[in-house]
Short mmCIF file of C-alpha atoms and ligand atoms in Angstrom, two decimals:
data_model
loop_
_atom_site.label_atom_id
_atom_site.label_comp_id
_atom_site.label_asym_id
_atom_site.label_seq_id
_atom_site.Cartn_x
_atom_site.Cartn_y
_atom_site.Cartn_z
CA MET A 106 7.49 -16.72 65.62
CA THR A 107 8.45 -15.37 68.99
CA ARG A 108 6.84 -13.27 71.38
CA PRO A 109 8.91 -10.40 72.87
CA GLU A 110 8.97 -10.12 76.51
CA THR A 111 8.71 -6.59 76.78
CA PRO A 112 6.00 -4.74 74.22
CA PRO A 113 7.99 -2.46 72.22
CA SER A 114 6.97 1.40 73.46
CA PRO A 115 4.84 3.47 71.44
CA HIS A 116 8.16 5.48 70.33
CA GLN A 117 9.96 2.60 69.43
CA LEU A 118 6.92 1.44 67.28
CA ALA A 119 6.81 4.81 65.47
CA GLU A 120 10.39 4.74 64.75
CA LEU A 121 9.85 0.96 63.30
CA ASP A 122 6.93 2.15 61.31
CA LEU A 123 9.25 4.77 59.32
CA LEU A 124 11.42 1.89 58.08
CA LEU A 125 8.61 0.35 56.32
CA ALA A 126 6.71 3.53 54.88
CA ASP A 127 5.98 1.99 51.60
CA ARG A 128 2.28 0.75 52.72
CA GLN A 129 0.95 3.70 54.43
CA SER A 130 -2.50 5.49 53.99
CA ASP A 131 -1.82 7.72 51.11
CA TRP A 132 -0.43 4.42 49.11
CA TRP A 133 -4.10 3.11 49.78
CA ASP A 134 -5.41 6.12 48.88
CA ARG A 135 -3.60 6.00 45.28
CA PHE A 136 -4.52 2.13 45.26
CA TYR A 137 -8.49 3.19 45.63
CA ALA A 138 -8.29 6.29 43.21
CA ASP A 139 -9.28 4.08 40.19
CA ARG A 140 -12.40 2.05 40.98
CA ALA A 141 -12.77 0.59 37.57
CA LYS A 142 -9.52 -1.48 38.45
CA PRO A 143 -9.62 -5.37 38.16
CA VAL A 144 -8.95 -5.94 41.80
CA PRO A 145 -10.99 -8.83 43.42
CA PHE A 146 -11.95 -6.96 46.65
CA PHE A 147 -13.24 -3.76 44.64
CA GLY A 148 -16.54 -5.70 44.19
CA THR A 149 -19.57 -5.73 45.97
CA ALA A 150 -19.64 -9.35 47.13
CA PRO A 151 -18.62 -9.85 50.71
CA ASP A 152 -16.56 -12.67 51.65
CA GLU A 153 -17.82 -16.17 51.45
CA CYS A 154 -16.77 -17.27 55.18
CA LEU A 155 -18.29 -14.21 57.01
CA SER A 156 -21.54 -15.21 54.90
CA GLU A 157 -21.52 -18.68 55.72
CA TRP A 158 -20.85 -17.92 59.80
CA VAL A 159 -23.57 -15.25 59.92
CA ARG A 160 -25.90 -17.28 58.01
CA ASP A 161 -25.56 -20.45 60.13
CA GLY A 162 -26.03 -18.49 63.36
CA VAL A 163 -22.46 -19.39 64.04
CA ILE A 164 -21.72 -15.39 65.21
CA PRO A 165 -25.01 -14.50 66.50
CA ARG A 166 -26.12 -10.61 65.72
CA GLY A 167 -25.04 -8.04 67.45
CA THR A 168 -22.29 -5.01 67.49
CA ALA A 169 -19.25 -5.23 64.93
CA LEU A 170 -16.35 -3.55 64.14
CA ASP A 171 -14.87 -4.09 60.55
CA LEU A 172 -11.05 -3.26 60.89
CA GLY A 173 -9.45 -2.21 57.39
CA CYS A 174 -13.10 -1.95 56.16
CA GLY A 175 -11.85 -0.86 52.43
CA ASN A 176 -15.34 -0.14 50.33
CA GLY A 177 -17.42 -1.41 53.09
CA ARG A 178 -18.51 -4.84 51.40
CA ASN A 179 -18.41 -6.79 54.37
CA ALA A 180 -19.83 -4.05 56.92
CA ILE A 181 -22.79 -3.77 54.23
CA LEU A 182 -23.55 -7.56 54.65
CA LEU A 183 -23.09 -7.23 58.38
CA ALA A 184 -25.54 -4.38 58.69
CA ARG A 185 -28.01 -5.83 55.95
CA SER A 186 -27.97 -8.83 58.60
CA GLY A 187 -28.76 -6.98 61.19
CA PHE A 188 -25.57 -6.13 63.30
CA ALA A 189 -25.10 -2.63 64.34
CA VAL A 190 -22.01 -2.16 62.36
CA GLU A 191 -19.06 0.23 62.65
CA GLY A 192 -16.16 0.35 60.18
CA VAL A 193 -12.76 1.87 60.21
CA ASP A 194 -9.73 2.26 57.60
CA TYR A 195 -7.17 5.03 57.28
CA SER A 196 -7.77 5.51 53.50
CA GLN A 197 -10.06 8.53 52.99
CA ALA A 198 -10.62 7.05 49.31
CA ALA A 199 -11.94 3.66 50.66
CA LEU A 200 -13.61 5.10 53.39
CA GLY A 201 -15.21 7.60 50.80
CA TRP A 202 -16.22 4.67 48.65
CA ALA A 203 -17.74 2.66 51.43
CA GLY A 204 -19.96 5.92 52.62
CA GLU A 205 -20.88 6.31 49.24
CA ARG A 206 -22.11 2.42 48.95
CA VAL A 207 -23.31 2.43 52.70
CA LYS A 208 -26.01 5.65 51.63
CA GLU A 209 -27.10 4.04 48.68
CA ALA A 210 -28.16 0.77 50.73
CA GLY A 211 -29.97 3.08 52.91
CA LEU A 212 -27.96 1.50 55.99
CA GLY A 213 -26.37 3.06 58.95
CA VAL A 214 -22.86 1.90 59.28
CA ARG A 215 -20.65 4.10 61.47
CA LEU A 216 -17.48 4.94 59.46
CA HIS A 217 -14.07 5.91 61.22
CA HIS A 218 -11.21 7.69 59.43
CA ALA A 219 -8.34 6.53 61.36
CA SER A 220 -5.56 4.10 61.84
CA VAL A 221 -6.65 0.90 63.67
CA PHE A 222 -3.80 2.05 65.86
CA GLU A 223 -4.89 5.02 66.82
CA LEU A 224 -8.60 4.96 67.07
CA SER A 225 -9.99 4.87 70.61
CA ILE A 226 -11.54 1.81 70.84
CA GLU A 227 -14.13 1.02 73.48
CA PRO A 228 -13.10 -2.08 75.64
CA ALA A 229 -15.22 -5.11 75.36
CA ALA A 230 -17.85 -3.69 73.19
CA TYR A 231 -18.10 -6.00 70.07
CA ASP A 232 -19.56 -9.13 69.56
CA LEU A 233 -17.89 -9.55 66.73
CA VAL A 234 -14.46 -8.06 65.13
CA TYR A 235 -13.84 -8.38 61.50
CA ASP A 236 -10.55 -8.37 59.57
CA SER A 237 -10.65 -9.09 55.69
CA GLY A 238 -7.13 -8.51 54.37
CA CYS A 239 -5.78 -5.77 56.83
CA PHE A 240 -3.98 -7.98 59.43
CA HIS A 241 -1.55 -9.53 56.49
CA HIS A 242 -0.43 -5.86 55.75
CA LEU A 243 0.55 -4.68 59.04
CA PRO A 244 4.25 -5.00 59.82
CA PRO A 245 5.89 -7.50 62.38
CA HIS A 246 6.17 -5.07 64.82
CA ARG A 247 2.44 -3.93 64.84
CA ARG A 248 1.36 -7.75 65.41
CA GLU A 249 1.18 -8.10 69.23
CA SER A 250 -0.54 -4.72 69.55
CA TYR A 251 -2.96 -5.62 66.82
CA VAL A 252 -3.82 -9.01 68.59
CA ARG A 253 -4.25 -6.96 71.80
CA LEU A 254 -6.69 -4.48 70.15
CA VAL A 255 -8.61 -7.21 69.10
CA THR A 256 -8.74 -9.03 71.89
CA ALA A 257 -9.88 -5.91 73.87
CA ALA A 258 -12.18 -4.77 71.64
CA LEU A 259 -14.34 -8.09 71.84
CA LYS A 260 -16.64 -8.85 74.29
CA PRO A 261 -16.24 -12.07 76.28
CA GLY A 262 -17.73 -14.79 74.21
CA GLY A 263 -17.23 -12.48 71.19
CA TRP A 264 -15.72 -13.56 67.98
CA PHE A 265 -13.11 -12.53 65.62
CA GLY A 266 -13.18 -13.06 62.01
CA MET A 267 -9.98 -12.92 59.62
CA THR A 268 -8.96 -13.44 55.96
CA CYS A 269 -5.47 -13.16 55.09
CA PHE A 270 -2.69 -14.75 53.09
CA ARG A 271 -1.51 -18.07 53.06
CA PRO A 272 1.89 -18.64 52.51
CA GLU A 273 1.57 -19.15 48.56
CA GLY A 274 -0.61 -15.60 48.57
CA GLY A 275 1.85 -13.38 50.36
CA SER A 276 5.32 -12.08 49.34
CA GLY A 277 7.52 -14.93 50.79
CA LEU A 278 9.42 -12.51 53.14
CA THR A 279 10.27 -13.17 56.37
CA ASP A 280 9.93 -11.04 59.33
CA GLU A 281 13.92 -10.55 59.04
CA GLN A 282 13.90 -9.88 55.39
CA VAL A 283 11.11 -6.98 55.84
CA TYR A 284 13.19 -5.26 57.81
CA GLU A 285 16.34 -5.93 55.79
CA ARG A 286 14.77 -4.64 52.46
CA ARG A 287 12.22 -2.19 54.19
CA THR A 288 9.34 -3.28 52.52
CA LEU A 289 6.80 -5.92 53.04
CA GLY A 290 6.28 -6.77 49.38
CA GLY A 291 2.61 -6.54 49.12
CA GLY A 292 1.81 -8.33 51.95
CA LEU A 293 3.00 -11.20 54.63
CA GLY A 294 1.82 -14.75 53.97
CA TYR A 295 1.15 -17.01 57.16
CA THR A 296 1.34 -20.86 57.91
CA GLU A 297 -1.22 -22.71 59.86
CA GLN A 298 1.06 -22.76 62.77
CA GLY A 299 1.82 -19.15 62.52
CA LEU A 300 -1.55 -18.23 62.92
CA ARG A 301 -2.07 -20.60 65.71
CA GLU A 302 0.28 -19.21 67.53
CA ILE A 303 -0.59 -15.66 67.09
CA TRP A 304 -4.26 -15.85 67.77
CA GLY A 305 -4.31 -19.31 69.31
CA GLU A 306 -3.67 -17.74 73.14
CA PRO A 307 -5.71 -14.72 73.73
CA LEU A 308 -8.57 -16.36 71.72
CA ARG A 309 -9.68 -19.82 70.96
CA ILE A 310 -9.64 -20.98 67.83
CA HIS A 311 -12.80 -22.13 66.04
CA THR A 312 -12.16 -22.71 62.61
CA LEU A 313 -8.99 -22.10 60.17
CA ARG A 314 -9.72 -23.06 56.87
CA GLN A 315 -8.43 -22.38 53.06
CA MET A 316 -11.14 -19.47 51.76
CA LYS A 317 -13.24 -21.63 49.44
CA PRO A 318 -12.61 -19.99 45.83
CA GLN A 319 -15.97 -18.65 44.15
CA PRO A 320 -16.57 -18.61 40.56
CA ALA A 321 -16.79 -15.46 38.28
CA GLY A 322 -19.56 -13.57 39.00
CA SER A 323 -20.60 -15.04 42.03
CA ALA A 324 -22.39 -12.92 44.86
CA LEU A 325 -19.29 -13.96 47.24
CA PHE A 326 -15.89 -13.29 47.35
CA GLY A 327 -13.54 -16.20 47.92
CA GLN A 328 -10.08 -16.99 46.96
CA SER A 329 -8.07 -19.82 47.54
CA PHE A 330 -4.84 -17.89 48.72
CA LEU A 331 -6.41 -16.85 51.65
CA TRP A 332 -7.19 -18.27 55.10
CA ALA A 333 -10.46 -17.93 56.78
CA LEU A 334 -10.17 -17.78 60.55
CA LEU A 335 -12.92 -17.61 63.04
CA ALA A 336 -11.72 -17.50 66.81
CA GLN A 337 -13.90 -16.47 70.16
CA ARG A 338 -12.71 -14.62 72.88
CA THR A 339 -13.45 -17.12 75.99
C1 SAM B 661 -6.55 -5.41 51.21
S1 SAM B 661 -7.41 -4.09 51.69
C2 SAM B 661 -8.80 -4.92 51.98
C3 SAM B 661 -10.27 -4.02 52.33
C4 SAM B 661 -11.27 -4.75 52.91
N1 SAM B 661 -11.43 -5.26 53.95
C5 SAM B 661 -11.77 -5.79 51.91
O1 SAM B 661 -11.65 -6.77 51.90
O2 SAM B 661 -12.37 -5.15 50.83
C6 SAM B 661 -6.75 -3.70 53.13
C7 SAM B 661 -7.41 -1.91 54.15
O3 SAM B 661 -6.67 -2.17 55.10
C8 SAM B 661 -6.61 -0.79 55.53
N2 SAM B 661 -5.84 -0.55 56.28
C9 SAM B 661 -4.53 -1.02 56.16
N3 SAM B 661 -3.65 -0.99 57.28
C10 SAM B 661 -4.61 0.07 58.20
C11 SAM B 661 -4.31 0.70 59.44
N4 SAM B 661 -3.09 0.40 60.07
N5 SAM B 661 -5.46 1.31 60.00
C12 SAM B 661 -6.61 1.39 59.02
N6 SAM B 661 -7.01 0.71 57.91
C13 SAM B 661 -5.50 0.37 57.50
C14 SAM B 661 -6.26 -0.30 53.63
O4 SAM B 661 -6.26 1.26 53.71
C15 SAM B 661 -7.21 -1.16 53.08
O5 SAM B 661 -8.50 -0.24 52.99
#
């Protein structure tokens, strides 16, 4: 994955977005409309990796931002664990669900209805930025700006945790095919080398492992076709 010498302008990014209009907020609204669908991440179980890192004190308590927070299952784990949490998602249906869950749990999570690229994120404000399954739905031309926004949001020494598709979990499309076919095909898979190239330069990678699959009915979420990545802003 090569890095362009000059980042695309906001106008160029918006033009490229239009080429790939198959996975936008309205698509996610329809996806979240039926909460009874057997979608693994529609449950309440938080990610096993996040739970482990918090439990073991690898990620100390502090401020946290959950990017593409969906129904709030990870934001709620963080709030219960003592983090001051904000979540952002551009699907109103997802965010409404997260709001209901947060209220039911009696927790105080600040939820923002916005694209992660449009939210005004205070620089160096977060001890933890977390992303479970958002990055792999971003088109290739948004990768650079996403890495920049995550890095800018973190305090020095802050942590970035992420789960994303391994090659076998993604659509198998190359970046070139994404633009030829004008689709992400359901989300992009990443190789270990690809993730190290993307995240290893601005951040220091602490852990990059396969997510641990969880048995049915587990209180935790884990799928073997996902990576679990933990990196630190130096
Ligand atoms: C696979 S779902 C995962 C949801 C949640 N993180 C979880 O693990 O349960 C991806 C989420 O990212 C959100 N998303 C994708 N692109 C986004 C963007 N540019 N800005 C904000 N949210 C986005 C979608 O609306 C969706 O809720």
